[in-house]
GROMACS .gro file of C-alpha atoms in nm:
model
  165
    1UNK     CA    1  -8.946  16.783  -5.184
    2UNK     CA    2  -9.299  16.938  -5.155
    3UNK     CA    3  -9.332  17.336  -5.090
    4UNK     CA    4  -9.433  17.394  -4.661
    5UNK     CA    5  -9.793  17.451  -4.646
    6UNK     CA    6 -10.115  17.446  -4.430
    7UNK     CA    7 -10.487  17.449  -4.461
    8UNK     CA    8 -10.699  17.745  -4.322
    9UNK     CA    9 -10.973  17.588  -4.184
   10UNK     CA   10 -11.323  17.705  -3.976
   11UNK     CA   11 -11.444  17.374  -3.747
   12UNK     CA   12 -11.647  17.324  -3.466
   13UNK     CA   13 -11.605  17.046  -3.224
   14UNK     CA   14 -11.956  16.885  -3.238
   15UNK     CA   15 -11.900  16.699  -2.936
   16UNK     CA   16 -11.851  17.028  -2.716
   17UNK     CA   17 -12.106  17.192  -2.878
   18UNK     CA   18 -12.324  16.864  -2.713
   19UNK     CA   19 -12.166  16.875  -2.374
   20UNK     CA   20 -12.254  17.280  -2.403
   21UNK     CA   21 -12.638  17.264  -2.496
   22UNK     CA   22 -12.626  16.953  -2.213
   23UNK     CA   23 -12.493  17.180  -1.936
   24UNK     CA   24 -12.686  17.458  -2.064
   25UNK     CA   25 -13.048  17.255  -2.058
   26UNK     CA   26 -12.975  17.135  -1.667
   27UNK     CA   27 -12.962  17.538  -1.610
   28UNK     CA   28 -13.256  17.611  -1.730
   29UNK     CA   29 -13.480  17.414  -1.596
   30UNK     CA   30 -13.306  17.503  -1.278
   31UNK     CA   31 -13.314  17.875  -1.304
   32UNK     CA   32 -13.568  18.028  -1.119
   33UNK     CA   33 -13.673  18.291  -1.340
   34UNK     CA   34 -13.691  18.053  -1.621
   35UNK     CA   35 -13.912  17.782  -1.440
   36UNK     CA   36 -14.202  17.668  -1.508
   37UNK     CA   37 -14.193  17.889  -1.879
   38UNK     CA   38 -14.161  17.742  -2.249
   39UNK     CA   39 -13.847  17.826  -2.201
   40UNK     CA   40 -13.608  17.559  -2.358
   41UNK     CA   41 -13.292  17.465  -2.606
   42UNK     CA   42 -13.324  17.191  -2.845
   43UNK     CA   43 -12.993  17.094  -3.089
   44UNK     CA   44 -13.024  16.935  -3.428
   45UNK     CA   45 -12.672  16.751  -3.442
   46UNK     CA   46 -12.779  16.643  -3.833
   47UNK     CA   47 -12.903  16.966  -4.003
   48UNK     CA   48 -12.616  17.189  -3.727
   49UNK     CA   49 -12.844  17.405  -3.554
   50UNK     CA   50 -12.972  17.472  -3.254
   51UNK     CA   51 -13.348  17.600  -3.127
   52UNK     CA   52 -13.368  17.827  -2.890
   53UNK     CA   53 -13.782  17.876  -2.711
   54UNK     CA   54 -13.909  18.121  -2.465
   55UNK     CA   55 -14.251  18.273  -2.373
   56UNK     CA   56 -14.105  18.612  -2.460
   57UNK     CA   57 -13.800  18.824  -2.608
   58UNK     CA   58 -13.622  18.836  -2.256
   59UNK     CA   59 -13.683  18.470  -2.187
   60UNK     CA   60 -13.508  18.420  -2.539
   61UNK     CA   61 -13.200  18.654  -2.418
   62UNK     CA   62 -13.180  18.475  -2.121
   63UNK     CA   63 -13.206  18.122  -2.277
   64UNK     CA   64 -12.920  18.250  -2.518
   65UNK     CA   65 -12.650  18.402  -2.260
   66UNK     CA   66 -12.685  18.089  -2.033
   67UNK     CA   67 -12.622  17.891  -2.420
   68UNK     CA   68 -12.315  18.135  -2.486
   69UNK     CA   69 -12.136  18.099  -2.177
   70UNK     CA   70 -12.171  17.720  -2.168
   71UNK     CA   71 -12.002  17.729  -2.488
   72UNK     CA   72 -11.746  17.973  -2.420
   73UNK     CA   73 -11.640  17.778  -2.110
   74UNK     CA   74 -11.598  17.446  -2.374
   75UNK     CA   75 -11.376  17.686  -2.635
   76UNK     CA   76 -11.638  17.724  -2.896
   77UNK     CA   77 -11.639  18.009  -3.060
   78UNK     CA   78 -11.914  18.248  -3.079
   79UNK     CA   79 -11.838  18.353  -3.398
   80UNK     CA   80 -11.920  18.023  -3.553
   81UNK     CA   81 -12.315  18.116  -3.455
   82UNK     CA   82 -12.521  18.224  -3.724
   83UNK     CA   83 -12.844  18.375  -3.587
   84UNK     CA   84 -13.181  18.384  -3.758
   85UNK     CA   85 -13.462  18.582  -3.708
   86UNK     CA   86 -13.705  18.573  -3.396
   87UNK     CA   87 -14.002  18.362  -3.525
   88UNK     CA   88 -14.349  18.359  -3.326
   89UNK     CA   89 -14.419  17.979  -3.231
   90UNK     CA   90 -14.698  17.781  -3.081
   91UNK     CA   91 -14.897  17.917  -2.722
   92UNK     CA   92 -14.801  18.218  -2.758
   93UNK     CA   93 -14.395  18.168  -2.749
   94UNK     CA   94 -14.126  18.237  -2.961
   95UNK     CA   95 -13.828  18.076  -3.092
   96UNK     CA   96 -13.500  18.131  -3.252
   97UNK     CA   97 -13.306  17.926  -3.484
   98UNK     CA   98 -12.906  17.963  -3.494
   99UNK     CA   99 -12.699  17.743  -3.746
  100UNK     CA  100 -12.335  17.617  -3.659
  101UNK     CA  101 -12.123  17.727  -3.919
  102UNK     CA  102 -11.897  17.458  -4.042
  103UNK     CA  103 -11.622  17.537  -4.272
  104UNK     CA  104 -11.536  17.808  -4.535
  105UNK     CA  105 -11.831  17.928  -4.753
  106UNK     CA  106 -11.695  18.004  -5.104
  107UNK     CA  107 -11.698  18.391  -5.047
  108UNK     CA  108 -11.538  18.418  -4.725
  109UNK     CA  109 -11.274  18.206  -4.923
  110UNK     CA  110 -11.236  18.457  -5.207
  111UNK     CA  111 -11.218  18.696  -4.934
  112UNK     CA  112 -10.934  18.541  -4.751
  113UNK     CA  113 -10.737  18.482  -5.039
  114UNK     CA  114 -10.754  18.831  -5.199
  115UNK     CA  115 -10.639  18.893  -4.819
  116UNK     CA  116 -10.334  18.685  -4.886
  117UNK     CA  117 -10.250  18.831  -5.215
  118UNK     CA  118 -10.302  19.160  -5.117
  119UNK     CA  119 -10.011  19.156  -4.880
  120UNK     CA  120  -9.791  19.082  -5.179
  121UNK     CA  121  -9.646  18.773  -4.972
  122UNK     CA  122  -9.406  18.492  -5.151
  123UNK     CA  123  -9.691  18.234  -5.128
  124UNK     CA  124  -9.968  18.096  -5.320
  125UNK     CA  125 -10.367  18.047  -5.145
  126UNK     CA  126 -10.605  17.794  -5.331
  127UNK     CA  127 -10.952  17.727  -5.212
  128UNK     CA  128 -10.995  17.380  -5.199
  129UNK     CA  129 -11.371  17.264  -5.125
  130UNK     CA  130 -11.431  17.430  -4.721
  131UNK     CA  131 -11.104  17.535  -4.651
  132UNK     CA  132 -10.819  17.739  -4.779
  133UNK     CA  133 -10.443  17.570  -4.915
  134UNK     CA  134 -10.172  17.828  -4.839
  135UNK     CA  135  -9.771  17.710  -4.975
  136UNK     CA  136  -9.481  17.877  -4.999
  137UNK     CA  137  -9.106  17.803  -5.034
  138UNK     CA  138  -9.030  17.924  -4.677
  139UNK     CA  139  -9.183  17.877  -4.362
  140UNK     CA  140  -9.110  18.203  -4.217
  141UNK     CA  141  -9.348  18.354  -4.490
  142UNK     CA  142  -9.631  18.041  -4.389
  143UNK     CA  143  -9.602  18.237  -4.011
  144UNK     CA  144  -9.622  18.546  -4.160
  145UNK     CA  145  -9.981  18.510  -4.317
  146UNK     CA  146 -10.101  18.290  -4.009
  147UNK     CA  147 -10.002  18.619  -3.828
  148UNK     CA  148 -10.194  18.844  -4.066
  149UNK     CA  149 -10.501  18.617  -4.112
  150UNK     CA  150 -10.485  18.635  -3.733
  151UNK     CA  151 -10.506  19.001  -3.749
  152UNK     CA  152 -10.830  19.077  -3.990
  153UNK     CA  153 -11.163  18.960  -3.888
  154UNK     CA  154 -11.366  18.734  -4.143
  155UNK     CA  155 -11.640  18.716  -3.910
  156UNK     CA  156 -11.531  18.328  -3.826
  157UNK     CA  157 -11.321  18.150  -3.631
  158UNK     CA  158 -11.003  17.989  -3.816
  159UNK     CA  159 -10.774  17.726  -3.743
  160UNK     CA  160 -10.443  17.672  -3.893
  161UNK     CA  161 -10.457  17.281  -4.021
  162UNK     CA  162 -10.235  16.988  -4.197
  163UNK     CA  163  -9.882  17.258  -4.144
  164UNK     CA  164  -9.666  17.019  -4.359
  165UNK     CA  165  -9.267  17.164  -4.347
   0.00000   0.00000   0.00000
């Protein structure tokens, strides 16, 4: 019989991501403060990322909280945001582009793994493509480093996947 194990994985569900930018563009153009501006939220489902256009920085802010707690309300993380610069645009406006992280990157991987080992734990972490394999021979020591992983921030959101006993 395999070893228990489980994946460490970072998703986002793409579908409430859509239902949040949806909710979030009705409020916007109903805002008052926000009408009749260049104020706006576009999302590009293919390449993950969302725009984000105002007249000014404040419009921007404003265009971005309303954004946030749309998708807090649908249990998507914040974390999983990745914000880029403020960017002049066209007229006079400016925009923002934020990816949606998807997955492990390779170093966050490293990282979580040295995390793993570093506790000196009776289990064994391989990085396997965008997620993280942890297996051990008991299941109370698969708890323990959900527990810990829990516990340390890696700056994204993860999920505990595939638990196999």
């Amino acid at each position: 019989m395999a070893d228990p194990s489980f994946d460490v994985v970072s998703e986002v569900a793409l579908p409430e991501v859509v239902n949040a930018v949806a909710q979030a563009q009705k409020e916007i153009v109903q805002r008052f403060d926000l009408k009749g501006t260049a104020a706006g939220l576009e999302l590009k489902e293919k390449e993950r990322e969302l725009v984000l256009t105002a007249n000014d920085d404040f419009g921007l802010k404003a265009v971005n909280d309303i954004l946030q707690g749309k998708l807090i309300k649908r249990n998507v993380h914040l974390k999983s945001l990745v914000y880029g610069t403020v960017e002049p645009a066209t007229k006079g406006t400016v925009r923002q582009v934020v990816k949606i992280q998807q997955g492990i990157e390779t170093e966050k991987a490293k990282e979580i793994v040295r995390a793993i080992k570093d506790a000196k734990m009776k289990v064994q972490a391989a990085i396997q493509g965008e997620q993280v394999r942890v297996s051990g021979k008991k299941r109370d020591d698969l708890q323990a480093v959900m527990s810990l992983l829990r516990e340390k921030d890696f700056g994204l959101p993860l999920q505990f996947t595939n638990y196999r006993n």
